[in-house]
């Protein structure tokens, strides 16, 4: 158990819809990262938050947004969903300095 | 553009064999290289290698970073069926984001 909690574990929805994925980092970790894992793209970095502020951005679509709240949990919002958004979405967290990132079990998103 | 390449992409061996997995990278502002093991769910952290720590070992697993060749290897000795997984190499550059390779799918047959 990495200590990173993601909910829900599975999400099935239709094209055009909007969903919110939630992540609680390990106790004490200020940094939260979101990654997308699809069969053809591997693990791709989406966005990082540090103590409530956006720190770095990857190839995140404009339809996707994220935020980190004062209690340090984070949410990833995906809107106007397309079939190609079906993937595993992972959240990771890390401590101060350059520490290894620890991953949650992911949310499997299926778009029908 | 930052890039991490792993080889082989797939490997099938017998229990008890020794395997070597490779990772090469091109990253600006290199800070660290990490190895993860992914079974059914989350990637599980194995090692982090940096300029100040180029060799790590834990039980039957060991890893070396070659900063001159921009590469790393992950060795697993006396493999067991429980070692079957996808092994991911990731490199940390600026802003701490990780760039992942495609992974090596390792299958250990009894």
PDB file of C-alpha atoms in Angstrom:
ATOM      1  CA  UNK A   1       0.000   0.000   0.000  1.00  0.00           C
ATOM      2  CA  UNK A   2       1.586   3.256  -1.200  1.00  0.00           C
ATOM      3  CA  UNK A   3      -0.553   5.478   1.009  1.00  0.00           C
ATOM      4  CA  UNK A   4      -1.974   7.324  -2.004  1.00  0.00           C
ATOM      5  CA  UNK A   5      -5.752   6.887  -2.298  1.00  0.00           C
ATOM      6  CA  UNK A   6      -7.700   7.324  -5.502  1.00  0.00           C
ATOM      7  CA  UNK A   7     -11.443   7.190  -6.005  1.00  0.00           C
ATOM      8  CA  UNK A   8     -13.378   5.858  -7.739  1.00  0.00           C
ATOM      9  CA  UNK A   9     -11.558   2.706  -8.876  1.00  0.00           C
ATOM     10  CA  UNK A  10     -13.697   2.381 -11.993  1.00  0.00           C
ATOM     11  CA  UNK A  11     -15.803   4.874 -13.891  1.00  0.00           C
ATOM     12  CA  UNK A  12     -17.991   4.155 -16.907  1.00  0.00           C
ATOM     13  CA  UNK A  13     -19.614   7.031 -18.707  1.00  0.00           C
ATOM     14  CA  UNK A  14     -20.626   8.236 -22.142  1.00  0.00           C
ATOM     15  CA  UNK A  15     -19.100  10.597 -24.661  1.00  0.00           C
ATOM     16  CA  UNK A  16     -19.698  14.256 -23.941  1.00  0.00           C
ATOM     17  CA  UNK A  17     -19.982  13.774 -20.208  1.00  0.00           C
ATOM     18  CA  UNK A  18     -17.871  15.233 -17.402  1.00  0.00           C
ATOM     19  CA  UNK A  19     -16.210  13.312 -14.562  1.00  0.00           C
ATOM     20  CA  UNK A  20     -14.129  14.116 -11.495  1.00  0.00           C
ATOM     21  CA  UNK A  21     -11.345  11.885 -10.226  1.00  0.00           C
ATOM     22  CA  UNK A  22     -10.128  12.285  -6.668  1.00  0.00           C
ATOM     23  CA  UNK A  23      -6.742  11.733  -5.057  1.00  0.00           C
ATOM     24  CA  UNK A  24      -5.551  11.869  -1.465  1.00  0.00           C
ATOM     25  CA  UNK A  25      -1.747  11.996  -1.202  1.00  0.00           C
ATOM     26  CA  UNK A  26       0.413  10.226   1.363  1.00  0.00           C
ATOM     27  CA  UNK A  27       0.430  11.896   4.735  1.00  0.00           C
ATOM     28  CA  UNK A  28       2.860  14.819   4.687  1.00  0.00           C
ATOM     29  CA  UNK A  29       3.348  14.915   0.909  1.00  0.00           C
ATOM     30  CA  UNK A  30       2.779  18.359  -0.576  1.00  0.00           C
ATOM     31  CA  UNK A  31       3.236  17.456  -4.242  1.00  0.00           C
ATOM     32  CA  UNK A  32       0.572  15.699  -6.282  1.00  0.00           C
ATOM     33  CA  UNK A  33       1.012  14.533  -9.862  1.00  0.00           C
ATOM     34  CA  UNK A  34      -1.523  13.221 -12.375  1.00  0.00           C
ATOM     35  CA  UNK A  35      -0.638  10.743 -15.117  1.00  0.00           C
ATOM     36  CA  UNK A  36      -2.610   9.078 -17.888  1.00  0.00           C
ATOM     37  CA  UNK A  37      -1.789   5.519 -18.931  1.00  0.00           C
ATOM     38  CA  UNK A  38      -3.206   4.214 -22.184  1.00  0.00           C
ATOM     39  CA  UNK A  39      -2.204   1.094 -24.112  1.00  0.00           C
ATOM     40  CA  UNK A  40      -0.553   2.957 -26.972  1.00  0.00           C
ATOM     41  CA  UNK A  41       0.927   5.930 -25.080  1.00  0.00           C
ATOM     42  CA  UNK A  42       2.275   4.481 -21.873  1.00  0.00           C
ATOM     43  CA  UNK A  43       2.380   6.660 -18.769  1.00  0.00           C
ATOM     44  CA  UNK A  44       2.086  10.344 -19.679  1.00  0.00           C
ATOM     45  CA  UNK A  45       2.525  13.213 -17.250  1.00  0.00           C
ATOM     46  CA  UNK A  46      -0.465  15.555 -17.119  1.00  0.00           C
ATOM     47  CA  UNK A  47       0.005  18.071 -14.324  1.00  0.00           C
ATOM     48  CA  UNK A  48       1.666  18.691 -10.953  1.00  0.00           C
ATOM     49  CA  UNK A  49       0.483  20.648  -7.942  1.00  0.00           C
ATOM     50  CA  UNK A  50       2.558  21.675  -4.967  1.00  0.00           C
ATOM     51  CA  UNK A  51       0.819  22.871  -1.807  1.00  0.00           C
ATOM     52  CA  UNK A  52      -2.186  24.138  -3.732  1.00  0.00           C
ATOM     53  CA  UNK A  53      -0.321  25.780  -6.598  1.00  0.00           C
ATOM     54  CA  UNK A  54       0.160  24.469 -10.121  1.00  0.00           C
ATOM     55  CA  UNK A  55       3.848  23.629 -10.509  1.00  0.00           C
ATOM     56  CA  UNK A  56       4.231  21.952 -13.908  1.00  0.00           C
ATOM     57  CA  UNK A  57       2.088  21.052 -16.864  1.00  0.00           C
ATOM     58  CA  UNK A  58       2.500  18.270 -19.397  1.00  0.00           C
ATOM     59  CA  UNK A  59       0.444  17.448 -22.458  1.00  0.00           C
ATOM     60  CA  UNK A  60      -2.831  18.027 -20.686  1.00  0.00           C
ATOM     61  CA  UNK A  61      -5.819  18.717 -22.911  1.00  0.00           C
ATOM     62  CA  UNK A  62      -7.760  21.960 -22.490  1.00  0.00           C
ATOM     63  CA  UNK A  63     -10.821  19.822 -21.655  1.00  0.00           C
ATOM     64  CA  UNK A  64      -8.963  18.585 -18.580  1.00  0.00           C
ATOM     65  CA  UNK A  65      -8.294  20.614 -15.442  1.00  0.00           C
ATOM     66  CA  UNK A  66      -7.104  19.932 -11.940  1.00  0.00           C
ATOM     67  CA  UNK A  67      -6.820  21.567  -8.569  1.00  0.00           C
ATOM     68  CA  UNK A  68      -5.341  20.882  -5.163  1.00  0.00           C
ATOM     69  CA  UNK A  69      -7.303  21.869  -2.086  1.00  0.00           C
ATOM     70  CA  UNK A  70      -6.091  23.235   1.286  1.00  0.00           C
ATOM     71  CA  UNK A  71      -6.237  19.723   2.779  1.00  0.00           C
ATOM     72  CA  UNK A  72      -3.887  18.700  -0.077  1.00  0.00           C
ATOM     73  CA  UNK A  73      -6.261  16.318  -1.802  1.00  0.00           C
ATOM     74  CA  UNK A  74      -6.507  16.848  -5.540  1.00  0.00           C
ATOM     75  CA  UNK A  75      -9.170  16.459  -8.179  1.00  0.00           C
ATOM     76  CA  UNK A  76      -8.806  15.933 -11.914  1.00  0.00           C
ATOM     77  CA  UNK A  77     -11.778  17.103 -13.953  1.00  0.00           C
ATOM     78  CA  UNK A  78     -12.321  15.676 -17.423  1.00  0.00           C
ATOM     79  CA  UNK A  79     -15.033  17.219 -19.587  1.00  0.00           C
ATOM     80  CA  UNK A  80     -16.552  16.724 -23.047  1.00  0.00           C
ATOM     81  CA  UNK A  81     -15.275  13.180 -22.861  1.00  0.00           C
ATOM     82  CA  UNK A  82     -14.253  11.363 -26.016  1.00  0.00           C
ATOM     83  CA  UNK A  83     -13.698   7.678 -26.671  1.00  0.00           C
ATOM     84  CA  UNK A  84      -9.951   8.298 -26.736  1.00  0.00           C
ATOM     85  CA  UNK A  85     -10.007   9.490 -23.125  1.00  0.00           C
ATOM     86  CA  UNK A  86     -10.542   5.904 -21.980  1.00  0.00           C
ATOM     87  CA  UNK A  87      -7.454   5.114 -19.922  1.00  0.00           C
ATOM     88  CA  UNK A  88      -6.059   4.520 -16.460  1.00  0.00           C
ATOM     89  CA  UNK A  89      -5.537   7.766 -14.572  1.00  0.00           C
ATOM     90  CA  UNK A  90      -2.920   7.666 -11.845  1.00  0.00           C
ATOM     91  CA  UNK A  91      -2.210  10.082  -9.080  1.00  0.00           C
ATOM     92  CA  UNK A  92       1.200  10.149  -7.381  1.00  0.00           C
ATOM     93  CA  UNK A  93       2.594  12.128  -4.488  1.00  0.00           C
ATOM     94  CA  UNK A  94       6.048  12.943  -3.211  1.00  0.00           C
ATOM     95  CA  UNK A  95       7.680  14.616  -0.245  1.00  0.00           C
ATOM     96  CA  UNK A  96       9.932  17.667   0.000  1.00  0.00           C
ATOM     97  CA  UNK A  97      12.988  17.899  -2.194  1.00  0.00           C
ATOM     98  CA  UNK A  98      13.461  15.446  -4.994  1.00  0.00           C
ATOM     99  CA  UNK A  99      11.822  12.369  -3.525  1.00  0.00           C
ATOM    100  CA  UNK A 100      10.453   9.361  -5.405  1.00  0.00           C
ATOM    101  CA  UNK A 101       6.840   9.577  -6.462  1.00  0.00           C
ATOM    102  CA  UNK A 102       4.478   6.992  -4.992  1.00  0.00           C
ATOM    103  CA  UNK A 103       1.447   6.015  -7.023  1.00  0.00           C
ATOM    104  CA  UNK A 104      -2.147   5.284  -6.161  1.00  0.00           C
ATOM    105  CA  UNK A 105      -4.008   2.317  -7.638  1.00  0.00           C
ATOM    106  CA  UNK A 106      -5.519   4.472 -10.366  1.00  0.00           C
ATOM    107  CA  UNK A 107      -8.988   5.140 -11.728  1.00  0.00           C
ATOM    108  CA  UNK A 108      -9.971   3.155 -14.792  1.00  0.00           C
ATOM    109  CA  UNK A 109     -12.108   5.377 -17.002  1.00  0.00           C
ATOM    110  CA  UNK A 110     -14.165   3.769 -19.744  1.00  0.00           C
ATOM    111  CA  UNK A 111     -16.025   5.908 -22.259  1.00  0.00           C
ATOM    112  CA  UNK A 112     -18.843   4.176 -24.094  1.00  0.00           C
TER     113      UNK A 112
ATOM    114  CA  UNK B   1      11.825  16.569 -26.394  1.00  0.00           C
ATOM    115  CA  UNK B   2      12.591  14.378 -23.367  1.00  0.00           C
ATOM    116  CA  UNK B   3      12.732  10.693 -24.217  1.00  0.00           C
ATOM    117  CA  UNK B   4      13.158   7.401 -22.363  1.00  0.00           C
ATOM    118  CA  UNK B   5      13.606   4.123 -24.229  1.00  0.00           C
ATOM    119  CA  UNK B   6      13.505   0.683 -22.647  1.00  0.00           C
ATOM    120  CA  UNK B   7      14.639  -2.604 -24.066  1.00  0.00           C
ATOM    121  CA  UNK B   8      13.650  -5.278 -24.566  1.00  0.00           C
ATOM    122  CA  UNK B   9       9.924  -4.536 -24.680  1.00  0.00           C
ATOM    123  CA  UNK B  10       9.160  -8.113 -23.744  1.00  0.00           C
ATOM    124  CA  UNK B  11      11.174 -10.896 -22.148  1.00  0.00           C
ATOM    125  CA  UNK B  12      10.268 -14.475 -21.263  1.00  0.00           C
ATOM    126  CA  UNK B  13      12.622 -16.521 -19.102  1.00  0.00           C
ATOM    127  CA  UNK B  14      12.580 -19.537 -16.813  1.00  0.00           C
ATOM    128  CA  UNK B  15      12.468 -19.359 -13.056  1.00  0.00           C
ATOM    129  CA  UNK B  16      15.991 -19.097 -11.666  1.00  0.00           C
ATOM    130  CA  UNK B  17      17.397 -17.204 -14.648  1.00  0.00           C
ATOM    131  CA  UNK B  18      19.078 -13.813 -14.344  1.00  0.00           C
ATOM    132  CA  UNK B  19      17.688 -10.938 -16.402  1.00  0.00           C
ATOM    133  CA  UNK B  20      18.979  -7.506 -17.352  1.00  0.00           C
ATOM    134  CA  UNK B  21      16.595  -4.744 -18.372  1.00  0.00           C
ATOM    135  CA  UNK B  22      17.862  -1.644 -20.143  1.00  0.00           C
ATOM    136  CA  UNK B  23      16.873   2.002 -20.084  1.00  0.00           C
ATOM    137  CA  UNK B  24      18.360   4.886 -22.055  1.00  0.00           C
ATOM    138  CA  UNK B  25      17.335   8.513 -21.847  1.00  0.00           C
ATOM    139  CA  UNK B  26      17.602  11.974 -23.333  1.00  0.00           C
ATOM    140  CA  UNK B  27      16.375  14.499 -20.800  1.00  0.00           C
ATOM    141  CA  UNK B  28      17.224  18.120 -20.191  1.00  0.00           C
ATOM    142  CA  UNK B  29      18.302  18.935 -16.637  1.00  0.00           C
ATOM    143  CA  UNK B  30      18.594  15.308 -15.550  1.00  0.00           C
ATOM    144  CA  UNK B  31      18.051  14.871 -11.832  1.00  0.00           C
ATOM    145  CA  UNK B  32      17.254  11.211 -11.242  1.00  0.00           C
ATOM    146  CA  UNK B  33      16.295   7.886 -12.781  1.00  0.00           C
ATOM    147  CA  UNK B  34      13.676   5.703 -11.158  1.00  0.00           C
ATOM    148  CA  UNK B  35      12.621   2.090 -11.618  1.00  0.00           C
ATOM    149  CA  UNK B  36       9.086   0.933 -10.906  1.00  0.00           C
ATOM    150  CA  UNK B  37       7.392  -2.471 -10.983  1.00  0.00           C
ATOM    151  CA  UNK B  38       3.827  -2.555 -12.258  1.00  0.00           C
ATOM    152  CA  UNK B  39       1.689  -5.623 -11.765  1.00  0.00           C
ATOM    153  CA  UNK B  40      -2.063  -5.190 -11.961  1.00  0.00           C
ATOM    154  CA  UNK B  41      -2.413  -1.758 -10.450  1.00  0.00           C
ATOM    155  CA  UNK B  42      -0.103   0.988  -9.278  1.00  0.00           C
ATOM    156  CA  UNK B  43       3.535   1.246 -10.290  1.00  0.00           C
ATOM    157  CA  UNK B  44       5.502   0.287  -7.178  1.00  0.00           C
ATOM    158  CA  UNK B  45       8.729   2.181  -6.499  1.00  0.00           C
ATOM    159  CA  UNK B  46      11.923   0.096  -6.623  1.00  0.00           C
ATOM    160  CA  UNK B  47      14.957   2.382  -6.892  1.00  0.00           C
ATOM    161  CA  UNK B  48      15.968   5.978  -7.434  1.00  0.00           C
ATOM    162  CA  UNK B  49      19.407   6.701  -8.860  1.00  0.00           C
ATOM    163  CA  UNK B  50      21.027  10.109  -8.898  1.00  0.00           C
ATOM    164  CA  UNK B  51      24.440  11.611  -9.549  1.00  0.00           C
ATOM    165  CA  UNK B  52      25.276  10.966  -5.897  1.00  0.00           C
ATOM    166  CA  UNK B  53      23.878   7.443  -5.840  1.00  0.00           C
ATOM    167  CA  UNK B  54      24.555   5.560  -9.047  1.00  0.00           C
ATOM    168  CA  UNK B  55      24.176   2.037  -7.711  1.00  0.00           C
ATOM    169  CA  UNK B  56      21.381   0.529  -5.649  1.00  0.00           C
ATOM    170  CA  UNK B  57      20.677  -3.008  -4.458  1.00  0.00           C
ATOM    171  CA  UNK B  58      17.799  -4.648  -2.688  1.00  0.00           C
ATOM    172  CA  UNK B  59      17.761  -8.402  -2.320  1.00  0.00           C
ATOM    173  CA  UNK B  60      17.857  -9.994  -5.766  1.00  0.00           C
ATOM    174  CA  UNK B  61      17.353  -6.658  -7.541  1.00  0.00           C
ATOM    175  CA  UNK B  62      20.086  -4.185  -8.363  1.00  0.00           C
ATOM    176  CA  UNK B  63      20.440  -1.174 -10.613  1.00  0.00           C
ATOM    177  CA  UNK B  64      23.269   0.944 -11.975  1.00  0.00           C
ATOM    178  CA  UNK B  65      23.206   4.391 -13.551  1.00  0.00           C
ATOM    179  CA  UNK B  66      25.736   5.246 -16.262  1.00  0.00           C
ATOM    180  CA  UNK B  67      25.613   9.036 -16.585  1.00  0.00           C
ATOM    181  CA  UNK B  68      28.215   9.024 -19.339  1.00  0.00           C
ATOM    182  CA  UNK B  69      26.183   6.649 -21.514  1.00  0.00           C
ATOM    183  CA  UNK B  70      22.842   8.146 -20.363  1.00  0.00           C
ATOM    184  CA  UNK B  71      21.547   4.739 -19.447  1.00  0.00           C
ATOM    185  CA  UNK B  72      20.680   2.387 -16.634  1.00  0.00           C
ATOM    186  CA  UNK B  73      20.256  -1.327 -16.145  1.00  0.00           C
ATOM    187  CA  UNK B  74      18.046  -3.250 -13.755  1.00  0.00           C
ATOM    188  CA  UNK B  75      19.272  -6.738 -12.859  1.00  0.00           C
ATOM    189  CA  UNK B  76      17.168  -9.437 -11.298  1.00  0.00           C
ATOM    190  CA  UNK B  77      18.946 -12.603 -10.203  1.00  0.00           C
ATOM    191  CA  UNK B  78      17.409 -15.993  -9.366  1.00  0.00           C
ATOM    192  CA  UNK B  79      14.096 -14.882 -10.855  1.00  0.00           C
ATOM    193  CA  UNK B  80      10.816 -16.110  -9.368  1.00  0.00           C
ATOM    194  CA  UNK B  81       7.321 -16.224 -10.854  1.00  0.00           C
ATOM    195  CA  UNK B  82       6.404 -13.330  -8.585  1.00  0.00           C
ATOM    196  CA  UNK B  83       8.844 -11.158 -10.521  1.00  0.00           C
ATOM    197  CA  UNK B  84       6.543 -11.303 -13.532  1.00  0.00           C
ATOM    198  CA  UNK B  85       5.424  -7.727 -14.158  1.00  0.00           C
ATOM    199  CA  UNK B  86       6.005  -4.681 -16.309  1.00  0.00           C
ATOM    200  CA  UNK B  87       9.148  -2.829 -15.274  1.00  0.00           C
ATOM    201  CA  UNK B  88       9.046   0.900 -15.904  1.00  0.00           C
ATOM    202  CA  UNK B  89      11.989   3.245 -16.138  1.00  0.00           C
ATOM    203  CA  UNK B  90      11.324   6.946 -15.512  1.00  0.00           C
ATOM    204  CA  UNK B  91      13.593   9.946 -15.582  1.00  0.00           C
ATOM    205  CA  UNK B  92      13.072  13.078 -13.541  1.00  0.00           C
ATOM    206  CA  UNK B  93      14.137  16.362 -15.044  1.00  0.00           C
ATOM    207  CA  UNK B  94      13.033  19.889 -14.391  1.00  0.00           C
ATOM    208  CA  UNK B  95       9.964  20.515 -12.225  1.00  0.00           C
ATOM    209  CA  UNK B  96      10.088  16.933 -10.949  1.00  0.00           C
ATOM    210  CA  UNK B  97       7.786  15.559 -13.632  1.00  0.00           C
ATOM    211  CA  UNK B  98       8.662  12.014 -14.651  1.00  0.00           C
ATOM    212  CA  UNK B  99       9.126  10.896 -18.230  1.00  0.00           C
ATOM    213  CA  UNK B 100       8.422   7.183 -18.531  1.00  0.00           C
ATOM    214  CA  UNK B 101       9.672   4.602 -20.964  1.00  0.00           C
ATOM    215  CA  UNK B 102       7.352   2.107 -22.618  1.00  0.00           C
ATOM    216  CA  UNK B 103       8.144  -0.556 -20.071  1.00  0.00           C
ATOM    217  CA  UNK B 104       9.549  -4.082 -20.301  1.00  0.00           C
ATOM    218  CA  UNK B 105       7.035  -6.881 -19.856  1.00  0.00           C
ATOM    219  CA  UNK B 106       8.855  -9.646 -17.968  1.00  0.00           C
ATOM    220  CA  UNK B 107       7.345 -13.118 -17.804  1.00  0.00           C
ATOM    221  CA  UNK B 108       8.897 -15.773 -15.583  1.00  0.00           C
ATOM    222  CA  UNK B 109       7.851 -19.323 -16.424  1.00  0.00           C
ATOM    223  CA  UNK B 110       8.084 -22.015 -13.731  1.00  0.00           C
TER     224      UNK B 110
END
